[in-house]
Amino acid sequence: MTRVTCYGGVNEIGGNKVLVEDGDARIWLDMGQSFGFGSEYFGEFLDFRSRFGLRDYFALNLLPRLPGLYSAEWLEGARFDYEPARFSAVFISHIHFDHTNHLKFLDPKIPVHMGEGTKIMLESWEETGRFNLEEHDYRTFRTGRRIRVDGVEVTPVHVDHSAPAAYGFLLNTEAGTIAYTGDLRQHGPHAEMTREFIEAAAREKPVALITEGTRVAPKDPRQSSSEADVRDKSIDTAGRSKGKLVIATFYPRDVDRMRTFLEVAKAVERKYVLQSKAAHLLLSLRRDARISVPDVLRDHDILVYDRRFDKQPSWESDLFRQLGDRVVTSDDVNRHQSDYLLQLDFWTLNELIDIQPAPGTTFIHSKSEPIEEDDEVERILRNWVRFCKLRRYQYHASGHMSEAEVGDMVRTIAPKVVIPVHTEHPERFTRFSPRVIQPVRETPIPLT
Ligand SMILES: [Zn+2]
């Protein structure tokens, strides 16, 4: 008996938690946290009572009560008995938190498989920030490697997404092959990787395709532009920003975008000023020879911004020591505004107080446009833009396939059934395949 049960990613974008059961194997595909997780009950200073472990999570039906999944620590006080691990493994498609964040609750005895690049990024993030998934039995893979787990062979195949080291998976089960897309796009700089996944999946003639559908919607607010479009438009805008600072904001794990803005800086003969966490991430990723990243140590067009913490963490002092005179402060940026392209993310907007950008300074917002009206981050960002009299531009390439591309992929792979996850519109998949099963949370879908 082979079956698929979705515990997250159902009628929502993100939060994927898909359990595949086949014979003795019980394999999780991703262990993500939904966007806005718990926000129906918590916010402001009202929070989960973590002193009782997972008690509040279970009581509010925010996490499934599955024996043998959670760690003994998180079950302490949760009114749910610890049992030894009953799951074979977790396979992580990529590092984004809507695919990884609930790993922190898991029994550390359950092996967690992820790409080598994902592991490197995770280590960098745990060292430089508050992101922490706790200890696990991590095992890393590369594309094409076959991993045998309790009788099921799992093959990760690389895909292109807005985080490096992103993968889809092919699982050989008794019922046939199950293909899982993770998150993927076809208009990015590594489109060939996504094509290779689609070809590999199609060859397997899968019994089921579990696919993302972020942009499968009656109205798609995400733009269809490519990474090259973002670069070209930004070069044009930065080129017209003579005498003024250029500021860019993008997702902190989007290495492609980091490289794009380095290209922009070089094209308009500016120095590229990165935040220290971004520089640390790039430096860490040099350990993975297959991911090409800007060389923070050797490329003299890259500078790193010092926020002047009174207690400087050791990773940052190590980084600054290696960079020598390529560390700049708000004073340097303030005095030489026309020489720099500065990366400034949401959490560093307060640096604008000392940078004092000249009115009319270019601010390139290179992330998704806010989708909800009451977006708190957007409200605050708008006020900073207004306060500093910045000129805002919106240039972004999405990490996800368009609806038409998802349709082509489904038709090419031609699975027996399609199970849409990571989408608000699973009903629209009937356009691409006559055999769509819309998952219901925590309800098994039998495949034999
Ligand atoms: Zn996602």
Short mmCIF file of C-alpha atoms and ligand atoms in Angstrom, two decimals:
data_model
loop_
_atom_site.label_atom_id
_atom_site.label_comp_id
_atom_site.label_asym_id
_atom_site.label_seq_id
_atom_site.Cartn_x
_atom_site.Cartn_y
_atom_site.Cartn_z
CA MET A 1 0.00 0.00 0.00
CA THR A 2 1.44 3.32 -1.07
CA ARG A 3 -0.12 6.53 0.11
CA VAL A 4 0.53 10.26 0.22
CA THR A 5 -0.71 12.50 3.06
CA CYS A 6 -0.34 16.27 3.07
CA TYR A 7 0.06 17.87 6.50
CA GLY A 8 0.88 21.29 5.10
CA GLY A 9 0.95 23.15 1.79
CA VAL A 10 -2.77 22.39 1.34
CA ASN A 11 -4.69 25.30 -0.24
CA GLU A 12 -1.83 27.57 0.80
CA ILE A 13 1.43 28.84 -0.66
CA GLY A 14 4.21 27.28 1.43
CA GLY A 15 4.32 25.15 4.56
CA ASN A 16 4.91 21.90 2.63
CA LYS A 17 4.87 18.72 4.75
CA VAL A 18 4.13 15.70 2.61
CA LEU A 19 4.30 12.17 4.00
CA VAL A 20 4.89 9.28 1.57
CA GLU A 21 4.26 5.82 3.03
CA ASP A 22 5.27 2.69 1.16
CA GLY A 23 5.83 -0.68 2.87
CA ASP A 24 8.09 0.03 5.84
CA ALA A 25 9.12 3.44 4.55
CA ARG A 26 7.62 6.63 5.97
CA ILE A 27 9.31 9.51 4.23
CA TRP A 28 8.66 13.22 4.65
CA LEU A 29 9.08 15.61 1.75
CA ASP A 30 9.89 18.95 3.39
CA MET A 31 9.02 20.06 6.92
CA GLY A 32 7.97 23.65 6.36
CA GLN A 33 6.15 26.30 8.30
CA SER A 34 3.17 28.03 6.74
CA PHE A 35 3.38 31.77 6.19
CA GLY A 36 1.45 33.44 9.00
CA PHE A 37 1.68 30.25 11.09
CA GLY A 38 -0.35 30.72 14.30
CA SER A 39 -1.24 34.32 13.45
CA GLU A 40 -4.96 33.60 14.00
CA TYR A 41 -4.22 33.25 17.71
CA PHE A 42 -0.94 35.04 18.29
CA GLY A 43 0.61 38.40 17.52
CA GLU A 44 1.96 41.55 19.13
CA PHE A 45 3.27 40.18 22.46
CA LEU A 46 0.89 37.22 22.68
CA ASP A 47 2.88 34.08 21.85
CA PHE A 48 2.98 30.29 22.18
CA ARG A 49 3.80 29.22 25.74
CA SER A 50 7.05 27.51 24.81
CA ARG A 51 7.58 26.47 28.46
CA PHE A 52 4.96 23.78 27.73
CA GLY A 53 6.68 22.59 24.56
CA LEU A 54 4.16 21.84 21.82
CA ARG A 55 1.06 21.95 24.09
CA ASP A 56 -0.41 25.10 22.52
CA TYR A 57 0.45 23.95 18.99
CA PHE A 58 -1.47 20.71 19.47
CA ALA A 59 -4.41 22.29 21.33
CA LEU A 60 -4.97 24.80 18.53
CA ASN A 61 -4.58 22.10 15.85
CA LEU A 62 -1.56 23.86 14.38
CA LEU A 63 0.59 20.70 14.36
CA PRO A 64 -0.49 17.09 13.72
CA ARG A 65 -0.43 14.78 16.75
CA LEU A 66 1.79 12.13 15.21
CA PRO A 67 3.54 9.66 17.54
CA GLY A 68 7.25 9.17 16.89
CA LEU A 69 7.79 12.48 15.09
CA TYR A 70 8.71 15.09 17.68
CA SER A 71 11.71 15.43 19.96
CA ALA A 72 11.49 14.55 23.67
CA GLU A 73 12.31 18.19 24.58
CA TRP A 74 9.44 19.64 22.59
CA LEU A 75 7.03 17.09 24.05
CA GLU A 76 7.94 17.94 27.63
CA GLY A 77 4.83 19.52 29.12
CA ALA A 78 2.92 19.05 25.86
CA ARG A 79 0.53 16.39 27.26
CA PHE A 80 1.65 14.04 24.52
CA ASP A 81 3.96 11.12 25.29
CA TYR A 82 7.31 10.80 23.61
CA GLU A 83 7.74 7.67 21.52
CA PRO A 84 10.87 6.56 19.68
CA ALA A 85 11.11 7.83 16.10
CA ARG A 86 8.68 6.16 13.72
CA PHE A 87 9.70 7.87 10.50
CA SER A 88 12.38 6.84 8.01
CA ALA A 89 13.72 10.21 6.90
CA VAL A 90 12.99 13.79 5.90
CA PHE A 91 14.05 15.08 2.47
CA ILE A 92 14.41 18.87 2.24
CA SER A 93 13.89 20.40 -1.22
CA HIS A 94 15.54 23.76 -0.43
CA ILE A 95 16.40 26.08 2.43
CA HIS A 96 13.40 28.44 2.44
CA PHE A 97 11.65 28.47 5.78
CA ASP A 98 8.28 27.41 4.36
CA HIS A 99 10.05 24.09 3.59
CA THR A 100 12.37 23.72 6.60
CA ASN A 101 11.31 25.58 9.72
CA HIS A 102 9.44 22.78 11.53
CA LEU A 103 12.54 20.60 11.46
CA LYS A 104 13.26 22.24 14.81
CA PHE A 105 10.45 20.23 16.46
CA LEU A 106 11.64 16.87 15.13
CA ASP A 107 13.18 13.93 16.91
CA PRO A 108 16.90 14.32 16.17
CA LYS A 109 17.11 10.58 15.48
CA ILE A 110 15.19 10.97 12.20
CA PRO A 111 17.75 11.41 9.39
CA VAL A 112 17.41 14.69 7.48
CA HIS A 113 18.64 14.69 3.88
CA MET A 114 19.43 17.96 2.11
CA GLY A 115 21.64 19.25 -0.69
CA GLU A 116 25.25 20.06 0.20
CA GLY A 117 24.70 23.73 -0.64
CA THR A 118 21.61 23.84 1.58
CA LYS A 119 23.62 22.52 4.52
CA ILE A 120 26.33 25.14 3.98
CA MET A 121 23.75 27.94 3.88
CA LEU A 122 22.06 26.59 6.98
CA GLU A 123 25.36 26.64 8.88
CA SER A 124 26.04 30.22 7.77
CA TRP A 125 22.58 31.32 8.84
CA GLU A 126 22.75 29.59 12.19
CA GLU A 127 26.12 31.23 12.83
CA THR A 128 25.15 34.76 11.81
CA GLY A 129 21.51 35.03 12.87
CA ARG A 130 18.72 33.78 15.05
CA PHE A 131 17.69 31.10 12.55
CA ASN A 132 18.07 27.72 14.28
CA LEU A 133 16.70 24.32 13.30
CA GLU A 134 18.43 22.52 16.20
CA GLU A 135 20.56 19.37 16.01
CA HIS A 136 19.74 16.62 13.51
CA ASP A 137 21.26 13.61 11.84
CA TYR A 138 22.01 15.56 8.65
CA ARG A 139 23.03 13.75 5.48
CA THR A 140 23.86 15.66 2.33
CA PHE A 141 23.32 14.73 -1.31
CA ARG A 142 24.03 15.98 -4.81
CA THR A 143 21.83 15.79 -7.86
CA GLY A 144 21.32 12.32 -9.32
CA ARG A 145 22.55 10.42 -6.28
CA ARG A 146 20.22 7.54 -5.34
CA ILE A 147 19.43 7.22 -1.66
CA ARG A 148 17.82 4.04 -0.35
CA VAL A 149 15.50 4.51 2.62
CA ASP A 150 13.64 1.49 4.05
CA GLY A 151 13.15 -0.03 0.61
CA VAL A 152 12.34 3.17 -1.28
CA GLU A 153 14.90 4.73 -3.60
CA VAL A 154 14.89 8.52 -3.54
CA THR A 155 16.65 10.47 -6.30
CA PRO A 156 17.14 14.23 -5.88
CA VAL A 157 17.25 16.14 -9.17
CA HIS A 158 18.31 19.79 -9.17
CA VAL A 159 15.84 22.53 -10.13
CA ASP A 160 16.19 26.30 -10.48
CA HIS A 161 14.60 28.40 -7.74
CA SER A 162 15.34 31.66 -5.92
CA ALA A 163 17.61 29.79 -3.49
CA PRO A 164 20.64 27.81 -4.64
CA ALA A 165 20.79 24.04 -4.08
CA ALA A 166 17.06 23.50 -4.75
CA TYR A 167 15.83 20.02 -5.70
CA GLY A 168 12.85 18.00 -6.80
CA PHE A 169 12.64 14.31 -5.83
CA LEU A 170 11.77 11.04 -7.56
CA LEU A 171 10.68 8.22 -5.24
CA ASN A 172 10.49 4.65 -6.52
CA THR A 173 7.64 3.04 -4.61
CA GLU A 174 5.70 -0.19 -5.02
CA ALA A 175 2.96 1.76 -6.78
CA GLY A 176 5.42 3.36 -9.20
CA THR A 177 7.42 6.58 -9.18
CA ILE A 178 6.21 9.57 -7.21
CA ALA A 179 7.65 12.87 -8.43
CA TYR A 180 7.80 15.94 -6.17
CA THR A 181 8.73 19.33 -7.61
CA GLY A 182 9.69 21.33 -4.52
CA ASP A 183 9.64 24.97 -5.72
CA LEU A 184 10.87 25.68 -9.22
CA ARG A 185 11.03 28.16 -12.10
CA GLN A 186 11.91 28.13 -15.77
CA HIS A 187 12.82 31.74 -16.46
CA GLY A 188 15.82 31.86 -14.09
CA PRO A 189 19.55 31.73 -14.79
CA HIS A 190 19.67 27.93 -14.37
CA ALA A 191 16.57 26.98 -16.38
CA GLU A 192 18.35 23.89 -17.72
CA MET A 193 18.27 22.33 -14.25
CA THR A 194 14.48 22.58 -14.11
CA ARG A 195 14.30 21.10 -17.64
CA GLU A 196 16.46 18.18 -16.48
CA PHE A 197 14.09 17.53 -13.58
CA ILE A 198 11.06 17.57 -15.89
CA GLU A 199 12.79 15.19 -18.35
CA ALA A 200 13.89 12.83 -15.58
CA ALA A 201 10.37 12.81 -14.11
CA ALA A 202 8.76 12.24 -17.54
CA ARG A 203 11.04 9.22 -18.20
CA GLU A 204 9.73 7.59 -15.03
CA LYS A 205 6.08 7.79 -16.20
CA PRO A 206 5.13 8.58 -12.61
CA VAL A 207 2.07 7.30 -10.82
CA ALA A 208 1.79 10.69 -9.09
CA LEU A 209 3.17 14.18 -9.48
CA ILE A 210 3.09 16.30 -6.34
CA THR A 211 3.60 19.78 -7.72
CA GLU A 212 3.81 23.35 -6.52
CA GLY A 213 1.42 25.90 -8.04
CA THR A 214 2.32 29.23 -6.46
CA ARG A 215 1.41 31.19 -9.59
CA VAL A 216 -1.49 28.98 -10.68
CA ALA A 217 -4.20 31.53 -9.99
CA PRO A 218 -6.92 33.50 -11.80
CA LYS A 219 -4.82 36.62 -11.30
CA ASP A 220 -1.05 36.30 -11.04
CA PRO A 221 0.45 39.26 -9.16
CA ARG A 222 4.01 38.03 -9.79
CA GLN A 223 5.91 39.40 -12.74
CA SER A 224 7.14 37.23 -15.57
CA SER A 225 10.48 38.97 -15.93
CA SER A 226 13.77 37.06 -15.89
CA GLU A 227 16.93 37.59 -13.88
CA ALA A 228 18.47 39.22 -16.98
CA ASP A 229 15.53 41.67 -17.11
CA VAL A 230 16.18 42.60 -13.47
CA ARG A 231 19.84 43.20 -14.31
CA ASP A 232 19.19 45.24 -17.45
CA LYS A 233 16.53 47.45 -15.89
CA SER A 234 18.67 47.99 -12.79
CA ILE A 235 21.72 48.93 -14.88
CA ASP A 236 19.58 51.44 -16.74
CA THR A 237 18.17 52.93 -13.53
CA ALA A 238 21.52 52.95 -11.70
CA GLY A 239 23.13 54.55 -14.76
CA ARG A 240 20.64 57.40 -14.53
CA SER A 241 21.29 57.91 -10.79
CA LYS A 242 24.38 60.07 -11.29
CA GLY A 243 25.63 61.85 -8.19
CA LYS A 244 23.38 59.81 -5.90
CA LEU A 245 23.49 56.59 -3.93
CA VAL A 246 21.81 53.47 -5.34
CA ILE A 247 20.15 51.18 -2.79
CA ALA A 248 18.93 47.65 -3.56
CA THR A 249 16.88 45.37 -1.35
CA PHE A 250 16.37 41.65 -2.05
CA TYR A 251 15.86 38.32 -0.24
CA PRO A 252 18.91 37.57 1.87
CA ARG A 253 19.32 33.99 0.56
CA ASP A 254 18.86 34.82 -3.10
CA VAL A 255 22.41 34.29 -4.29
CA ASP A 256 21.47 34.84 -7.95
CA ARG A 257 20.14 38.28 -7.06
CA MET A 258 23.32 39.06 -5.10
CA ARG A 259 25.31 38.26 -8.23
CA THR A 260 22.93 40.27 -10.43
CA PHE A 261 23.50 43.41 -8.38
CA LEU A 262 27.27 42.86 -8.44
CA GLU A 263 26.96 42.88 -12.24
CA VAL A 264 24.88 46.05 -12.03
CA ALA A 265 27.49 47.73 -9.80
CA LYS A 266 30.31 46.80 -12.18
CA ALA A 267 28.35 47.99 -15.23
CA VAL A 268 27.85 51.45 -13.72
CA GLU A 269 31.33 51.52 -12.12
CA ARG A 270 30.25 51.56 -8.52
CA LYS A 271 31.48 49.60 -5.53
CA TYR A 272 29.01 47.00 -4.26
CA VAL A 273 28.42 47.29 -0.51
CA LEU A 274 27.03 44.09 1.03
CA GLN A 275 25.68 43.53 4.51
CA SER A 276 28.00 41.32 6.56
CA LYS A 277 25.57 38.36 6.77
CA ALA A 278 25.28 38.27 2.99
CA ALA A 279 29.08 38.38 2.67
CA HIS A 280 29.40 35.54 5.18
CA LEU A 281 26.90 33.46 3.19
CA LEU A 282 28.82 34.01 -0.07
CA LEU A 283 32.09 33.17 1.61
CA SER A 284 30.62 29.95 3.06
CA LEU A 285 29.20 28.89 -0.31
CA ARG A 286 32.67 28.94 -1.87
CA ARG A 287 33.04 25.51 -0.23
CA ASP A 288 30.51 24.17 -2.75
CA ALA A 289 32.38 24.22 -6.05
CA ARG A 290 29.17 23.67 -8.04
CA ILE A 291 27.51 26.88 -6.94
CA SER A 292 29.15 29.88 -8.56
CA VAL A 293 29.13 32.85 -6.22
CA PRO A 294 30.81 36.27 -6.22
CA ASP A 295 34.24 36.06 -4.59
CA VAL A 296 34.02 38.35 -1.57
CA LEU A 297 37.71 37.92 -0.71
CA ARG A 298 39.22 38.57 -4.14
CA ASP A 299 36.76 40.84 -5.93
CA HIS A 300 37.77 44.37 -5.01
CA ASP A 301 34.49 45.79 -6.26
CA ILE A 302 32.83 44.21 -3.21
CA LEU A 303 32.86 46.07 0.11
CA VAL A 304 31.16 45.05 3.34
CA TYR A 305 29.10 47.30 5.59
CA ASP A 306 29.93 47.62 9.28
CA ARG A 307 26.88 48.40 11.42
CA ARG A 308 29.13 49.13 14.40
CA PHE A 309 27.77 46.70 16.97
CA ASP A 310 29.27 47.33 20.39
CA LYS A 311 29.54 43.59 20.91
CA GLN A 312 30.80 42.38 17.57
CA PRO A 313 30.17 38.66 17.00
CA SER A 314 33.33 36.67 16.28
CA TRP A 315 32.20 35.59 12.80
CA GLU A 316 31.93 39.27 11.86
CA SER A 317 35.30 40.31 13.26
CA ASP A 318 36.86 37.34 11.42
CA LEU A 319 35.19 38.46 8.21
CA PHE A 320 36.28 42.08 8.59
CA ARG A 321 39.85 41.00 9.34
CA GLN A 322 39.96 39.11 6.04
CA LEU A 323 38.60 42.11 4.14
CA GLY A 324 41.08 44.65 5.49
CA ASP A 325 40.28 48.12 4.14
CA ARG A 326 37.19 46.93 2.27
CA VAL A 327 34.93 47.46 5.30
CA VAL A 328 32.84 50.65 5.19
CA THR A 329 30.63 52.44 7.70
CA SER A 330 27.62 54.73 7.37
CA ASP A 331 30.03 57.71 7.35
CA ASP A 332 31.88 56.35 4.32
CA VAL A 333 28.64 55.73 2.45
CA ASN A 334 27.34 59.16 3.45
CA ARG A 335 30.44 60.91 2.12
CA HIS A 336 30.73 58.99 -1.18
CA GLN A 337 27.11 58.33 -2.11
CA SER A 338 27.68 58.37 -5.86
CA ASP A 339 30.39 55.69 -5.62
CA TYR A 340 28.26 52.95 -4.11
CA LEU A 341 25.50 50.46 -4.77
CA LEU A 342 24.35 49.51 -1.27
CA GLN A 343 22.47 46.37 -0.27
CA LEU A 344 20.05 47.32 2.48
CA ASP A 345 17.44 44.86 3.67
CA PHE A 346 14.38 45.53 5.78
CA TRP A 347 16.17 44.87 9.07
CA THR A 348 18.88 47.41 8.28
CA LEU A 349 16.63 50.30 7.17
CA ASN A 350 17.57 52.19 10.35
CA GLU A 351 21.06 52.70 8.88
CA LEU A 352 19.43 55.31 6.62
CA ILE A 353 19.45 57.67 9.61
CA ASP A 354 23.25 57.95 9.45
CA ILE A 355 23.69 57.38 5.73
CA GLN A 356 21.42 60.37 5.03
CA PRO A 357 20.80 59.60 1.37
CA ALA A 358 20.24 62.68 -0.78
CA PRO A 359 16.58 63.30 -1.71
CA GLY A 360 15.70 61.40 -4.88
CA THR A 361 18.12 58.55 -4.14
CA THR A 362 17.33 55.40 -6.12
CA PHE A 363 15.79 52.54 -4.13
CA ILE A 364 15.40 49.30 -6.09
CA HIS A 365 12.93 46.93 -4.45
CA SER A 366 13.90 43.54 -5.85
CA LYS A 367 11.43 41.28 -4.05
CA SER A 368 7.81 40.27 -4.63
CA GLU A 369 5.37 43.10 -4.53
CA PRO A 370 3.27 42.90 -1.36
CA ILE A 371 0.23 40.76 -2.00
CA GLU A 372 -1.85 41.58 1.05
CA GLU A 373 -3.10 45.07 1.76
CA ASP A 374 -2.36 45.06 5.48
CA ASP A 375 1.27 44.08 4.95
CA GLU A 376 3.14 45.39 8.00
CA VAL A 377 6.58 45.23 6.38
CA GLU A 378 5.32 47.16 3.37
CA ARG A 379 3.73 49.85 5.56
CA ILE A 380 7.01 50.42 7.43
CA LEU A 381 9.07 50.30 4.23
CA ARG A 382 6.83 52.91 2.60
CA ASN A 383 7.31 55.25 5.52
CA TRP A 384 11.12 55.00 5.30
CA VAL A 385 10.98 55.60 1.56
CA ARG A 386 8.80 58.66 2.13
CA PHE A 387 10.85 59.95 5.08
CA CYS A 388 14.12 59.76 3.11
CA LYS A 389 12.47 60.97 -0.13
CA LEU A 390 13.76 57.92 -2.02
CA ARG A 391 12.65 57.05 -5.56
CA ARG A 392 11.36 53.52 -5.54
CA TYR A 393 11.63 51.07 -8.46
CA GLN A 394 10.21 47.55 -8.55
CA TYR A 395 12.36 44.98 -10.45
CA HIS A 396 11.96 41.35 -9.53
CA ALA A 397 12.02 37.88 -11.09
CA SER A 398 9.87 35.32 -9.30
CA GLY A 399 11.17 32.00 -7.96
CA HIS A 400 8.17 30.18 -9.40
CA MET A 401 6.85 28.96 -12.74
CA SER A 402 3.96 30.78 -14.37
CA GLU A 403 0.61 29.00 -14.68
CA ALA A 404 1.28 28.23 -18.36
CA GLU A 405 4.67 26.72 -17.51
CA VAL A 406 3.16 24.54 -14.78
CA GLY A 407 0.58 23.38 -17.34
CA ASP A 408 3.33 22.46 -19.83
CA MET A 409 5.27 20.64 -17.13
CA VAL A 410 2.25 18.59 -16.05
CA ARG A 411 1.47 17.65 -19.67
CA THR A 412 5.11 16.69 -20.35
CA ILE A 413 5.48 14.56 -17.23
CA ALA A 414 1.99 13.07 -17.81
CA PRO A 415 1.56 11.41 -14.41
CA LYS A 416 -1.36 9.14 -13.59
CA VAL A 417 -2.53 11.63 -10.97
CA VAL A 418 -1.59 15.19 -10.07
CA ILE A 419 -1.56 16.29 -6.42
CA PRO A 420 -1.27 20.11 -6.25
CA VAL A 421 0.38 21.59 -3.14
CA HIS A 422 1.90 25.02 -2.35
CA THR A 423 -1.00 26.70 -4.17
CA GLU A 424 -4.18 28.54 -3.27
CA HIS A 425 -5.90 27.19 -6.38
CA PRO A 426 -5.58 23.39 -6.64
CA GLU A 427 -8.91 23.34 -8.54
CA ARG A 428 -7.27 25.05 -11.55
CA PHE A 429 -5.01 22.03 -12.16
CA THR A 430 -7.93 20.27 -13.89
CA ARG A 431 -6.98 22.45 -16.88
CA PHE A 432 -3.71 20.55 -17.23
CA SER A 433 -4.72 17.00 -16.35
CA PRO A 434 -7.97 15.02 -16.15
CA ARG A 435 -6.74 13.24 -13.03
CA VAL A 436 -6.23 15.79 -10.27
CA ILE A 437 -6.58 14.88 -6.61
CA GLN A 438 -7.02 17.97 -4.46
CA PRO A 439 -5.39 17.09 -1.17
CA VAL A 440 -7.30 17.42 2.08
CA ARG A 441 -5.15 18.16 5.12
CA GLU A 442 -4.16 15.02 7.06
CA THR A 443 -6.22 12.75 4.76
CA PRO A 444 -4.28 9.93 3.07
CA ILE A 445 -4.41 9.62 -0.72
CA PRO A 446 -4.01 5.91 -1.65
CA LEU A 447 -2.01 5.23 -4.81
CA THR A 448 -2.60 1.49 -5.12
ZN ZN B 1 8.02 27.51 -0.98
#
